[in-house]
Amino acid sequence: MQRQHADRSPVHPVHDRAAFTLIELLVVIAIIALLVGILLPALSKAREAARQSACLSNTRQVAVGMTLYAGTYKDWYPMKPAPLGQDIIAYQDAQGGFAGLFSLKQMGDAATDPTATDTGYGAALPSGGQYADGNKDPLMSPYMDGFEALVCPSDKLDYHFSGRYAAGTTRLSGNPPPHVPKKQTNPDAVIAYNISYLYIAGFKTVETQLVAPAPLVGDESNALDYGPDSWNGNAQDAAFLGIPVNTWAENDNHGKKGANYAFTDGHAEWIKGNAAATFFTGGSTNPKNVNVVDHNRSSKLRTID
């Protein structure tokens, strides 16, 4: 007779299975949180680097369009025609500043929202939307394929103005509140607060008095970039922002780090520090300074945004 052998293999009850203890689970969560904390800044820097690169490309695209314009108009980069008897350099402020090269209606938000009332500089445009010489076609319209390149992907906000505030008051603290720039496909919507860049008007493609290519298009500041007030150059605006005059503010396109600029030879590069000093008021040995040869060259230019 065969004897049956009992199964003597060990018994593993369900409650004896290996499992995470509360302490082990907390350790895993802590490790994940640590990794996220390490990786997030790196990802943020990578995103900003990508946006900075796209911005650099934008400035180059706009500069190329302006160079095409200059090829048609006796080597002059775009200059809005001034009324008879007015200084053409000073007149570049008019007709919406930089936006006036791309749009003569400049309806801003009102182009798509009938209830919008803020038209920025639109109210300063001539009746009928035309230049002083009667031309009703924006100067840059044949030389730009769309307007997407006018907005920096890092641009956080833009103050927009109906004019300069009274003496003794900052122009940044008034109403309306800041606007978030948006890329436009409708030329009527192109307006100062939907453009991320400034333009230095008054250059030609051939400049015998310059030792290096001149700055043409680049990141604006959030204050009015007109003439000597450019790059947060107005003392009241700088005080409102809590920064030294002619330095970048945290809410400018790339924060306090610097800005992208395209030059008259077609190249674009990252500029650190004080752009005003780099291009206009710095030491006479700086090759990027337009006043190296002719100490008054910058007086024949107009920075507009």
Short mmCIF file of C-alpha atoms in Angstrom, two decimals:
data_model
loop_
_atom_site.label_atom_id
_atom_site.label_comp_id
_atom_site.label_asym_id
_atom_site.label_seq_id
_atom_site.Cartn_x
_atom_site.Cartn_y
_atom_site.Cartn_z
CA MET A 1 0.00 0.00 0.00
CA GLN A 2 1.29 3.35 -0.98
CA ARG A 3 1.74 5.87 1.75
CA GLN A 4 0.52 9.40 1.14
CA HIS A 5 3.10 12.06 2.04
CA ALA A 6 1.63 15.21 3.49
CA ASP A 7 2.58 18.49 1.75
CA ARG A 8 4.99 20.09 4.16
CA SER A 9 5.71 23.24 2.04
CA PRO A 10 5.57 26.45 4.12
CA VAL A 11 2.33 28.34 4.19
CA HIS A 12 2.38 32.06 3.18
CA PRO A 13 -0.70 33.80 4.44
CA VAL A 14 -1.79 36.90 2.55
CA HIS A 15 -0.93 39.12 5.50
CA ASP A 16 2.70 37.92 5.39
CA ARG A 17 3.40 39.29 1.85
CA ALA A 18 6.05 42.03 1.54
CA ALA A 19 4.53 45.57 1.40
CA PHE A 20 5.60 49.21 1.76
CA THR A 21 5.56 50.46 5.26
CA LEU A 22 4.41 54.01 5.92
CA ILE A 23 8.02 55.10 6.49
CA GLU A 24 9.16 53.53 3.22
CA LEU A 25 6.31 55.25 1.33
CA LEU A 26 7.25 58.60 2.83
CA VAL A 27 10.88 58.07 1.80
CA VAL A 28 9.83 57.35 -1.80
CA ILE A 29 7.63 60.48 -1.86
CA ALA A 30 10.52 62.54 -0.47
CA ILE A 31 12.88 61.21 -3.14
CA ILE A 32 10.36 62.03 -5.92
CA ALA A 33 9.87 65.53 -4.50
CA LEU A 34 13.64 66.03 -4.39
CA LEU A 35 14.03 64.93 -8.02
CA VAL A 36 11.21 67.24 -9.11
CA GLY A 37 12.85 70.10 -7.22
CA ILE A 38 16.13 69.41 -9.02
CA LEU A 39 14.62 68.99 -12.49
CA LEU A 40 12.10 71.84 -12.54
CA PRO A 41 14.68 74.68 -12.54
CA ALA A 42 16.58 72.91 -15.31
CA LEU A 43 13.37 72.54 -17.35
CA SER A 44 12.50 76.19 -16.72
CA LYS A 45 15.95 77.27 -17.93
CA ALA A 46 15.60 75.07 -21.01
CA ARG A 47 12.20 76.61 -21.85
CA GLU A 48 13.56 80.13 -21.44
CA ALA A 49 16.58 79.25 -23.59
CA ALA A 50 14.19 78.07 -26.32
CA ARG A 51 12.11 81.26 -26.03
CA GLN A 52 15.27 83.37 -26.11
CA SER A 53 16.37 81.59 -29.28
CA ALA A 54 12.96 82.15 -30.90
CA CYS A 55 13.14 85.83 -29.94
CA LEU A 56 16.59 86.11 -31.53
CA SER A 57 15.13 84.65 -34.73
CA ASN A 58 12.27 87.18 -34.59
CA THR A 59 14.63 90.15 -34.43
CA ARG A 60 16.59 88.76 -37.37
CA GLN A 61 13.41 88.29 -39.43
CA VAL A 62 12.31 91.88 -38.85
CA ALA A 63 15.80 93.18 -39.67
CA VAL A 64 15.85 91.19 -42.91
CA GLY A 65 12.50 92.73 -43.91
CA MET A 66 13.89 96.19 -43.19
CA THR A 67 16.99 95.46 -45.26
CA LEU A 68 14.75 94.47 -48.17
CA TYR A 69 12.97 97.80 -47.74
CA ALA A 70 16.32 99.63 -47.75
CA GLY A 71 17.23 97.93 -51.00
CA THR A 72 14.25 99.67 -52.60
CA TYR A 73 14.64 103.08 -50.94
CA LYS A 74 18.22 104.20 -51.57
CA ASP A 75 19.75 102.27 -48.67
CA TRP A 76 17.55 103.94 -46.02
CA TYR A 77 15.90 101.77 -43.43
CA PRO A 78 12.18 102.63 -42.95
CA MET A 79 11.41 106.24 -42.03
CA LYS A 80 7.86 107.56 -41.86
CA PRO A 81 7.48 110.68 -44.03
CA ALA A 82 7.12 113.85 -41.96
CA PRO A 83 4.76 116.75 -42.67
CA LEU A 84 6.37 119.74 -44.35
CA GLY A 85 8.50 121.71 -41.92
CA GLN A 86 8.78 118.97 -39.26
CA ASP A 87 12.01 117.20 -38.33
CA ILE A 88 11.81 113.70 -39.79
CA ILE A 89 13.84 112.09 -36.98
CA ALA A 90 11.63 113.49 -34.22
CA TYR A 91 8.52 112.63 -36.26
CA GLN A 92 9.25 108.90 -36.04
CA ASP A 93 7.52 108.99 -32.63
CA ALA A 94 4.25 109.84 -34.37
CA GLN A 95 1.68 107.49 -35.90
CA GLY A 96 2.02 104.83 -33.26
CA GLY A 97 5.80 104.64 -33.16
CA PHE A 98 7.19 101.31 -34.35
CA ALA A 99 3.69 99.94 -34.98
CA GLY A 100 3.18 102.74 -37.51
CA LEU A 101 5.48 100.90 -39.92
CA PHE A 102 3.12 97.92 -40.00
CA SER A 103 -0.38 99.32 -39.49
CA LEU A 104 -2.12 102.61 -40.18
CA LYS A 105 -5.33 101.71 -38.36
CA GLN A 106 -3.91 100.24 -35.15
CA MET A 107 -7.20 99.24 -33.62
CA GLY A 108 -5.58 96.84 -31.17
CA ASP A 109 -8.10 94.73 -29.26
CA ALA A 110 -10.93 96.62 -30.93
CA ALA A 111 -10.07 94.91 -34.23
CA THR A 112 -11.60 91.69 -32.88
CA ASP A 113 -13.60 92.93 -29.87
CA PRO A 114 -16.15 95.67 -30.66
CA THR A 115 -16.47 96.51 -26.97
CA ALA A 116 -12.75 97.24 -26.52
CA THR A 117 -11.97 100.92 -26.02
CA ASP A 118 -8.20 100.97 -25.52
CA THR A 119 -6.63 101.86 -28.86
CA GLY A 120 -3.21 102.85 -27.52
CA TYR A 121 -1.66 105.33 -29.92
CA GLY A 122 -4.36 104.74 -32.51
CA ALA A 123 -6.02 108.04 -31.70
CA ALA A 124 -2.84 109.85 -32.80
CA LEU A 125 -3.07 108.54 -36.36
CA PRO A 126 -3.98 110.93 -39.17
CA SER A 127 -7.55 110.98 -40.38
CA GLY A 128 -8.13 108.23 -42.91
CA GLY A 129 -5.13 106.17 -41.81
CA GLN A 130 -2.39 107.51 -44.07
CA TYR A 131 1.11 108.90 -43.88
CA ALA A 132 1.92 112.59 -44.21
CA ASP A 133 2.64 112.12 -47.92
CA GLY A 134 -0.79 110.55 -48.53
CA ASN A 135 0.45 106.96 -48.74
CA LYS A 136 -2.14 104.57 -47.26
CA ASP A 137 0.02 101.44 -47.40
CA PRO A 138 2.11 100.61 -44.30
CA LEU A 139 5.79 100.92 -45.19
CA MET A 140 6.69 97.38 -44.13
CA SER A 141 3.61 95.61 -45.53
CA PRO A 142 5.37 94.30 -48.71
CA TYR A 143 8.43 93.12 -46.76
CA MET A 144 6.96 91.07 -43.88
CA ASP A 145 5.13 87.78 -44.21
CA GLY A 146 2.71 88.14 -41.30
CA PHE A 147 3.21 89.75 -37.92
CA GLU A 148 4.07 86.79 -35.67
CA ALA A 149 7.73 87.87 -35.51
CA LEU A 150 6.71 91.09 -33.77
CA VAL A 151 5.97 89.30 -30.47
CA CYS A 152 8.68 87.80 -28.27
CA PRO A 153 7.58 84.48 -26.71
CA SER A 154 9.01 85.66 -23.38
CA ASP A 155 7.10 88.95 -23.36
CA LYS A 156 5.04 89.00 -20.17
CA LEU A 157 3.32 92.38 -20.38
CA ASP A 158 3.33 95.76 -22.07
CA TYR A 159 2.27 99.09 -20.65
CA HIS A 160 0.33 101.13 -23.19
CA PHE A 161 -0.12 104.83 -23.16
CA SER A 162 -2.39 107.49 -24.62
CA GLY A 163 0.40 110.01 -24.16
CA ARG A 164 2.95 111.21 -21.65
CA TYR A 165 1.74 111.82 -18.12
CA ALA A 166 1.99 115.21 -16.47
CA ALA A 167 5.37 116.32 -15.17
CA GLY A 168 6.24 114.77 -11.84
CA THR A 169 4.23 111.58 -12.33
CA THR A 170 5.44 108.23 -13.59
CA ARG A 171 3.98 107.05 -16.86
CA LEU A 172 3.87 103.44 -15.70
CA SER A 173 1.46 103.88 -12.80
CA GLY A 174 -1.52 105.14 -14.76
CA ASN A 175 -4.45 103.40 -16.40
CA PRO A 176 -5.19 101.25 -18.32
CA PRO A 177 -3.42 98.31 -16.68
CA PRO A 178 -0.64 96.40 -18.49
CA HIS A 179 -1.56 94.39 -21.57
CA VAL A 180 -0.37 90.87 -22.40
CA PRO A 181 1.07 91.04 -25.96
CA LYS A 182 -0.58 88.70 -28.46
CA LYS A 183 0.55 87.57 -31.89
CA GLN A 184 -1.58 89.07 -34.63
CA THR A 185 -2.67 88.00 -38.08
CA ASN A 186 -4.95 90.99 -38.66
CA PRO A 187 -2.94 94.12 -39.63
CA ASP A 188 -5.58 96.34 -38.02
CA ALA A 189 -4.79 94.74 -34.64
CA VAL A 190 -1.07 95.56 -34.81
CA ILE A 191 -0.47 98.24 -32.19
CA ALA A 192 2.25 99.35 -29.78
CA TYR A 193 1.12 97.05 -26.96
CA ASN A 194 1.20 93.99 -29.24
CA ILE A 195 4.81 94.52 -30.31
CA SER A 196 7.72 93.30 -28.17
CA TYR A 197 10.52 95.18 -29.88
CA LEU A 198 11.91 98.64 -30.45
CA TYR A 199 13.40 100.13 -33.61
CA ILE A 200 16.31 102.53 -33.96
CA ALA A 201 15.39 104.73 -36.93
CA GLY A 202 17.84 106.82 -38.93
CA PHE A 203 20.36 104.29 -40.24
CA LYS A 204 21.35 103.40 -43.79
CA THR A 205 22.70 100.05 -44.94
CA VAL A 206 26.05 101.71 -45.70
CA GLU A 207 27.40 103.79 -42.80
CA THR A 208 30.95 105.06 -43.30
CA GLN A 209 31.03 106.65 -39.83
CA LEU A 210 30.46 103.38 -37.98
CA VAL A 211 33.23 100.94 -37.07
CA ALA A 212 30.82 98.03 -36.62
CA PRO A 213 27.27 97.08 -37.69
CA ALA A 214 24.64 99.23 -35.98
CA PRO A 215 21.79 97.96 -33.75
CA LEU A 216 18.50 98.03 -35.64
CA VAL A 217 15.75 96.01 -33.93
CA GLY A 218 15.67 94.44 -30.47
CA ASP A 219 13.88 93.81 -27.19
CA GLU A 220 12.04 96.80 -25.77
CA SER A 221 11.61 97.75 -22.14
CA ASN A 222 8.16 98.16 -20.63
CA ALA A 223 8.56 101.92 -20.27
CA LEU A 224 8.38 104.30 -23.23
CA ASP A 225 11.38 103.58 -25.43
CA TYR A 226 11.48 106.99 -27.07
CA GLY A 227 14.71 108.91 -27.49
CA PRO A 228 16.75 109.38 -24.26
CA ASP A 229 14.01 107.65 -22.24
CA SER A 230 14.74 104.34 -23.97
CA TRP A 231 15.74 101.23 -22.03
CA ASN A 232 14.12 102.48 -18.80
CA GLY A 233 16.05 105.73 -19.19
CA ASN A 234 13.39 107.93 -17.58
CA ALA A 235 14.29 108.41 -13.91
CA GLN A 236 10.68 108.39 -12.73
CA ASP A 237 9.88 105.19 -14.60
CA ALA A 238 13.03 103.51 -13.27
CA ALA A 239 12.15 104.53 -9.72
CA PHE A 240 8.63 103.13 -10.16
CA LEU A 241 10.17 99.83 -11.29
CA GLY A 242 12.74 99.85 -8.49
CA ILE A 243 15.76 99.65 -10.81
CA PRO A 244 18.70 101.90 -11.73
CA VAL A 245 18.20 104.05 -14.82
CA ASN A 246 18.97 102.29 -18.14
CA THR A 247 18.87 98.77 -16.72
CA TRP A 248 16.45 95.96 -17.47
CA ALA A 249 13.48 95.28 -15.19
CA GLU A 250 12.23 91.88 -14.06
CA ASN A 251 9.09 92.18 -16.22
CA ASP A 252 10.97 93.13 -19.39
CA ASN A 253 11.07 90.46 -22.08
CA HIS A 254 13.98 88.46 -20.64
CA GLY A 255 14.04 89.87 -17.14
CA LYS A 256 17.20 91.56 -15.92
CA LYS A 257 19.56 89.33 -17.89
CA GLY A 258 19.77 91.23 -21.18
CA ALA A 259 18.17 91.44 -24.61
CA ASN A 260 18.35 90.26 -28.22
CA TYR A 261 19.33 92.67 -30.99
CA ALA A 262 19.60 92.38 -34.76
CA PHE A 263 22.14 94.57 -36.55
CA THR A 264 22.45 96.29 -39.90
CA ASP A 265 24.63 93.50 -41.33
CA GLY A 266 21.86 90.94 -40.71
CA HIS A 267 23.32 89.15 -37.69
CA ALA A 268 21.61 89.03 -34.29
CA GLU A 269 23.11 88.52 -30.85
CA TRP A 270 22.43 88.57 -27.13
CA ILE A 271 23.42 91.84 -25.41
CA LYS A 272 24.05 91.86 -21.66
CA GLY A 273 23.84 94.83 -19.35
CA ASN A 274 23.16 98.45 -20.22
CA ALA A 275 22.01 98.65 -23.85
CA ALA A 276 22.01 102.46 -23.83
CA ALA A 277 25.66 102.51 -22.78
CA THR A 278 26.56 99.75 -25.21
CA PHE A 279 25.07 101.51 -28.22
CA PHE A 280 25.09 105.23 -27.44
CA THR A 281 26.59 106.57 -24.22
CA GLY A 282 29.38 104.17 -23.32
CA GLY A 283 33.13 104.44 -23.76
CA SER A 284 34.36 105.62 -27.14
CA THR A 285 36.38 102.41 -27.67
CA ASN A 286 33.35 100.13 -27.74
CA PRO A 287 32.92 99.12 -31.42
CA LYS A 288 29.16 98.68 -30.98
CA ASN A 289 28.83 102.32 -29.91
CA VAL A 290 27.51 104.40 -32.81
CA ASN A 291 29.33 107.51 -31.53
CA VAL A 292 32.87 106.15 -31.79
CA VAL A 293 33.71 108.10 -34.97
CA ASP A 294 31.02 110.79 -35.03
CA HIS A 295 30.31 111.78 -31.42
CA ASN A 296 26.93 113.19 -32.50
CA ARG A 297 25.75 110.23 -34.58
CA SER A 298 23.15 109.19 -32.03
CA SER A 299 21.55 112.65 -32.20
CA LYS A 300 20.52 111.78 -35.76
CA LEU A 301 18.70 108.62 -34.63
CA ARG A 302 15.36 107.97 -32.95
CA THR A 303 14.56 104.98 -30.80
CA ILE A 304 10.86 104.10 -30.97
CA ASP A 305 8.68 101.28 -29.68
#
